[in-house]
Coordinates of C-alpha atoms in Angstrom, one line a residue:
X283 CA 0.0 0.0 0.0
X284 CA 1.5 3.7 -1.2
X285 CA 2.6 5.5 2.1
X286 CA 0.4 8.6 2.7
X287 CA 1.5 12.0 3.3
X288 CA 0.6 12.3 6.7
X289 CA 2.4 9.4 7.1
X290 CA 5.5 10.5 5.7
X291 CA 4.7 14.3 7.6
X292 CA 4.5 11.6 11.0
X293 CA 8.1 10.4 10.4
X294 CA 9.3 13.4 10.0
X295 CA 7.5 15.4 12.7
X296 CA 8.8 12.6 14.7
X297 CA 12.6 12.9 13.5
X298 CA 12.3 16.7 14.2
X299 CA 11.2 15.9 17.9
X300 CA 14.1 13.6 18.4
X301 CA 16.3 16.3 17.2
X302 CA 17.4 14.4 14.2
X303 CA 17.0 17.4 12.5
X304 CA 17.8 20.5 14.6
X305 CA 16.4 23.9 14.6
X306 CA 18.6 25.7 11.1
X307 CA 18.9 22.3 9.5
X308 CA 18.3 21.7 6.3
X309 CA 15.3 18.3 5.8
X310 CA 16.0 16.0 2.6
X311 CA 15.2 17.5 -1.2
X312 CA 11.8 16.6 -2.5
X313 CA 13.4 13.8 -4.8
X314 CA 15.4 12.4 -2.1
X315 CA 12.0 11.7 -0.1
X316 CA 10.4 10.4 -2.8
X317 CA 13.3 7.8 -3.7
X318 CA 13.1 7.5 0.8
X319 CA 9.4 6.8 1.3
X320 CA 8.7 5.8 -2.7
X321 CA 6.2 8.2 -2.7
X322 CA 5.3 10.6 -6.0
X323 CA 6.2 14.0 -5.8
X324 CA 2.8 15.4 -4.9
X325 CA 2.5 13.2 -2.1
X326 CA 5.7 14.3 -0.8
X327 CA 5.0 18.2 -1.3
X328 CA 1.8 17.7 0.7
X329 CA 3.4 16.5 3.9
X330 CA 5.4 19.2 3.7
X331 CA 3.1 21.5 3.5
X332 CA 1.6 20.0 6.4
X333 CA 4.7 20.6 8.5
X334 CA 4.6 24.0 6.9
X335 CA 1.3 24.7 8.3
X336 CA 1.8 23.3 11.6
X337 CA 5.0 26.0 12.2
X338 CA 7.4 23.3 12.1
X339 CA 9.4 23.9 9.2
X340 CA 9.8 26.8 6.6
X341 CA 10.6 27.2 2.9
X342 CA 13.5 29.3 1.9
X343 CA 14.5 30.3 -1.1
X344 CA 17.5 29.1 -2.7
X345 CA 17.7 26.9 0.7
X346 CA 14.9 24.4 1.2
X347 CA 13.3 23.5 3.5
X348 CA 14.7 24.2 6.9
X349 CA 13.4 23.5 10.6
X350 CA 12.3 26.4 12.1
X351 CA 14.0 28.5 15.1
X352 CA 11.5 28.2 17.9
X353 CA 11.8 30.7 20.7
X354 CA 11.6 29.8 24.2
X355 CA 8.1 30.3 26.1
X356 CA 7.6 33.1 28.6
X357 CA 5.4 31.7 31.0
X358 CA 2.1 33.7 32.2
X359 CA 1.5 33.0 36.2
X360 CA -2.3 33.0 36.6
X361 CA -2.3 32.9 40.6
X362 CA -6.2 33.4 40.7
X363 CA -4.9 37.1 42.4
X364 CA -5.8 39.9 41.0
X365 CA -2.8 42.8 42.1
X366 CA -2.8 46.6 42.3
X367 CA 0.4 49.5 41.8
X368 CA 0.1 52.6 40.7
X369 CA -1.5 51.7 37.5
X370 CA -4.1 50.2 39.0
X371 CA -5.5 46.8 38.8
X372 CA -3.3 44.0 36.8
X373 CA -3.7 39.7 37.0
X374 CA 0.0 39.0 35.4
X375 CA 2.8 39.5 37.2
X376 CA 4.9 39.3 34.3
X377 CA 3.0 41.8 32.2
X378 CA 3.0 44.2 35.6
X379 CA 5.9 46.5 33.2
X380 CA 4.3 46.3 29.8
X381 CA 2.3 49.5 28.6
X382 CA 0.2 50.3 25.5
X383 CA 2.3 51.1 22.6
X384 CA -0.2 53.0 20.6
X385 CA -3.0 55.5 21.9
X386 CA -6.3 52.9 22.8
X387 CA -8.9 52.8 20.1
X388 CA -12.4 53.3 21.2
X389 CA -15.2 52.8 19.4
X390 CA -19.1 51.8 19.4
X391 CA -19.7 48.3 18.2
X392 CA -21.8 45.1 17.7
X393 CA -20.7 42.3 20.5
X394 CA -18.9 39.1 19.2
X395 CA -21.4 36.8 19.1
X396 CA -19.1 34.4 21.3
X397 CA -19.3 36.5 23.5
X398 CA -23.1 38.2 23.4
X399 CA -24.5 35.3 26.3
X400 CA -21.5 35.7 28.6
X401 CA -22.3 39.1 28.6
X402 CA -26.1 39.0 29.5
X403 CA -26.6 40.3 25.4
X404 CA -28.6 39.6 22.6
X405 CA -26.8 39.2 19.6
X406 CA -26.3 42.8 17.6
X407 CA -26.5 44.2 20.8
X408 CA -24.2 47.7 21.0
X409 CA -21.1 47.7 23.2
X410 CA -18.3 49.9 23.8
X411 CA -15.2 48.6 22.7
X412 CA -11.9 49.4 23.8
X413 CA -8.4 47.8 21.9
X414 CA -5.1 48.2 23.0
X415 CA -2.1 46.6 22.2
X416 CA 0.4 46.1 25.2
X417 CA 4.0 45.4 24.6
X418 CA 7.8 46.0 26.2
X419 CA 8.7 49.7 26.7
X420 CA 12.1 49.4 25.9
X421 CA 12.1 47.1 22.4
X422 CA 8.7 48.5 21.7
X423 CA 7.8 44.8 20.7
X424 CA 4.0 43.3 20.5
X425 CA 3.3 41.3 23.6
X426 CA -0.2 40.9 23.5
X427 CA -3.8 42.5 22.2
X428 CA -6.4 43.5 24.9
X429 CA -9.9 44.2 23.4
X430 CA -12.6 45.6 26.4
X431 CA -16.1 45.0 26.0
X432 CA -18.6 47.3 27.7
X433 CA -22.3 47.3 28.1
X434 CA -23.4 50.8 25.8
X435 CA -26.1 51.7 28.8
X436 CA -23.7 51.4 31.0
X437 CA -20.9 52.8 29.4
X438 CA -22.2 55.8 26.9
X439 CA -21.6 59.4 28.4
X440 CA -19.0 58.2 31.4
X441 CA -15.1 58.4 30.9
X442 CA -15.4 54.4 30.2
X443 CA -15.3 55.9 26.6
X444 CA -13.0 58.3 26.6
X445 CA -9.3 57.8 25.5
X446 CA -8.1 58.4 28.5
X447 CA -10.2 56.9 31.4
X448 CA -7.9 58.1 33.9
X449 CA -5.7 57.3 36.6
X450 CA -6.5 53.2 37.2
X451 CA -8.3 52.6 34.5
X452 CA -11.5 51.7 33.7
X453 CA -11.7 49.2 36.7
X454 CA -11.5 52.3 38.9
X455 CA -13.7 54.2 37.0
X456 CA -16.1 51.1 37.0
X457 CA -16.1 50.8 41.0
X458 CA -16.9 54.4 41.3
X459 CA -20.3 54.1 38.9
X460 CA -23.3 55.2 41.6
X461 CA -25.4 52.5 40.1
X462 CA -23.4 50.1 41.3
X463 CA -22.8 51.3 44.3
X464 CA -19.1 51.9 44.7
X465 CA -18.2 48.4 45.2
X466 CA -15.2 45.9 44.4
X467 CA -15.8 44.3 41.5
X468 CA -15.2 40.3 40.8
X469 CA -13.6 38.7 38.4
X470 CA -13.8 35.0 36.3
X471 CA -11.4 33.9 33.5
X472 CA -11.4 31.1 31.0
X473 CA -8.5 30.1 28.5
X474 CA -8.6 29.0 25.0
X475 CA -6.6 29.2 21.7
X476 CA -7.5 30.2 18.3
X477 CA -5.9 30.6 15.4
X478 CA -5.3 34.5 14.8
X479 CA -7.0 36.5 11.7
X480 CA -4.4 38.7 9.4
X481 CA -4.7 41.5 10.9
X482 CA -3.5 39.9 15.0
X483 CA -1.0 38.1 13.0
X484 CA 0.2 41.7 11.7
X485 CA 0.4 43.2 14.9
X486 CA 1.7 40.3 17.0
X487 CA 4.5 40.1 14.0
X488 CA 3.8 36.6 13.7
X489 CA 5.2 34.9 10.9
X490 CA 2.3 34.9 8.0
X491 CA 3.6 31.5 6.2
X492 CA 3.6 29.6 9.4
X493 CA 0.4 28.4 11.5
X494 CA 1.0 30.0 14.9
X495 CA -2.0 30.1 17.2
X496 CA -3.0 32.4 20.0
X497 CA -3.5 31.9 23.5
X498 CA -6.7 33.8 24.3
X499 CA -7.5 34.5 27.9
X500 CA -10.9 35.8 28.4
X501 CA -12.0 37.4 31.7
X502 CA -15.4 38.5 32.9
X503 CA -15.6 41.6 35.3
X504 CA -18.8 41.6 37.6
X505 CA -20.1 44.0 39.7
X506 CA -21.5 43.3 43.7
X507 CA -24.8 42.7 41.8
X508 CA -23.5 39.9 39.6
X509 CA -23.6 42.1 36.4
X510 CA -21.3 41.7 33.7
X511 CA -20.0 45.2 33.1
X512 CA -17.1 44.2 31.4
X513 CA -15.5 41.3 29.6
X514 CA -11.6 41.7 28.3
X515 CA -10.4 39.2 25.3
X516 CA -6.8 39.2 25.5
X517 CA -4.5 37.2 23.0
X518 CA -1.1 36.7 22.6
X519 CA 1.2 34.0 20.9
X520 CA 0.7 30.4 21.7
X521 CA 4.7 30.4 20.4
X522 CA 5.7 32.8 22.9
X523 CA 3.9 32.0 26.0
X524 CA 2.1 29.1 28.2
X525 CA -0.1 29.5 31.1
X526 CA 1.4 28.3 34.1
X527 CA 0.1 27.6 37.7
X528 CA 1.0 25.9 41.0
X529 CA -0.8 22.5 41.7
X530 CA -1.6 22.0 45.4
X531 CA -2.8 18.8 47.2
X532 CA -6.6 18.5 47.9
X533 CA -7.4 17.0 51.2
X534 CA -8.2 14.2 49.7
X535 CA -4.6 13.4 48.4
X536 CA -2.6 13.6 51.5
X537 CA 0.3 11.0 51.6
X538 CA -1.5 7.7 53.5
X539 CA -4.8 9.1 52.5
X540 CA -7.4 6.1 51.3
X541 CA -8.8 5.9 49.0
X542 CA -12.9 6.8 48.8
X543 CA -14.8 3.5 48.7
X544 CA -16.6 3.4 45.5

């Protein structure tokens, strides 16, 4: 039976991990994996496509195909904590020193409709939306893309949609809101990737021949009352950075501890 592509793409994903082939080198010509694997030349070009689109390996001209340079992962410490300086509120130690690299857009909007239930919203329903993009202050790099959500009757004629919301943020500004009475608000999150559309890509600076996904952390700001006032989408490269967190022992796994009868 003719070996498949993704078969071929296996052995070679595979040969990659095992650091056969290391990160600069150079994988086989075309015709030599067709004379390897006796496969036609189609077949071949498909699996590596395949490795293409998985970020494994890239074409370069008047090169080949060569395995790609991955950089090391940053790792993002969700503690369950949210922290305060003189920013304000912030949930990532690590991130505690980026800023926005470009003046925050702000416009009036339709909410995703991912997002519309989370929110309490029927789909079409107007928001306020807020995008920044946060980054290093010394390379000026792309770090990550924060969009802010807002309920429009909540949000229309308060500094939630200004430019500038002020010192803290619109988490300050959000706690000060009469109608909700001046109190702390709560906050859930949920992680997820995706793959990005062209225009992340673009402003992350990810590599547009190569299949690299974002991490997308999405966090849901409540008030006292239980209402969603707010519901941030952040997303940053799945290349550059993996959630981490400390794993503690429930009761129930204490060293000598039996085991529940079933």
């Amino acid at each position: 039976m003719p070996v498949s592509y993704r078969e071929i793409a296996a052995a070679l994903r595979q040969q990659i991990s095992d650091g056969r082939y290391q990160p600069g080198d150079k994988l086989p010509m075309l015709t030599e994996l067709q004379e390897q694997y006796g496969a036609g030349y189609q077949t071949v070009r498909s699996a590596i496509q395949l490795l293409e689109q998985e970020g494994l390996v890239v074409a370069v001209r008047r090169r080949g195909t060569i395995v790609r340079e991955r950089p090391e992962k940053r790792r993002i410490t969700r503690s369950r904590q949210v922290y305060r300086d003189e920013k304000g509120y912030y949930f990532d130690p690590a991130a505690q020193s980026w800023v926005a690299l470009e003046t925050p857009t702000v416009r009036w909007g339709v909410v995703p409709v991912d997002l519309a239930a989370t929110m309490g919203l029927s789909v079409g329903s107007e928001v306020l939306i807020r995008d920044r993009i946060m980054g290093d202050p010394d390379t000026r790099a792309a770090m990550q893309l924060a969009t802010s959500y807002l309920p429009a009757d909540l949000a229309r004629g308060t500094q939630l949609a200004e430019s500038d919301t002020g010192p803290g943020g619109i988490y300050d500004r959000l706690e000060e809101l009469e109608e909700m009475g001046h109190a702390p608000l709560a906050w859930k999150e949920a992680v997820s990737a995706r793959m990005p559309s062209p225009e992340e890509a673009e402003a992350l600076g990810l590599p547009a021949d190569v299949g690299v996904p974002l991490l997308r952390i999405v966090r849901v700001t409540r008030s006292s009352t239980g209402q969603v006032v707010e519901v941030n989408d952040t997303r940053m490269s799945a290349e550059l950075f993996e959630i981490g967190y400390d794993i503690e022992r429930d009761s129930s796994a204490q060293l000598g501890a039996e085991s529940a009868p079933a």
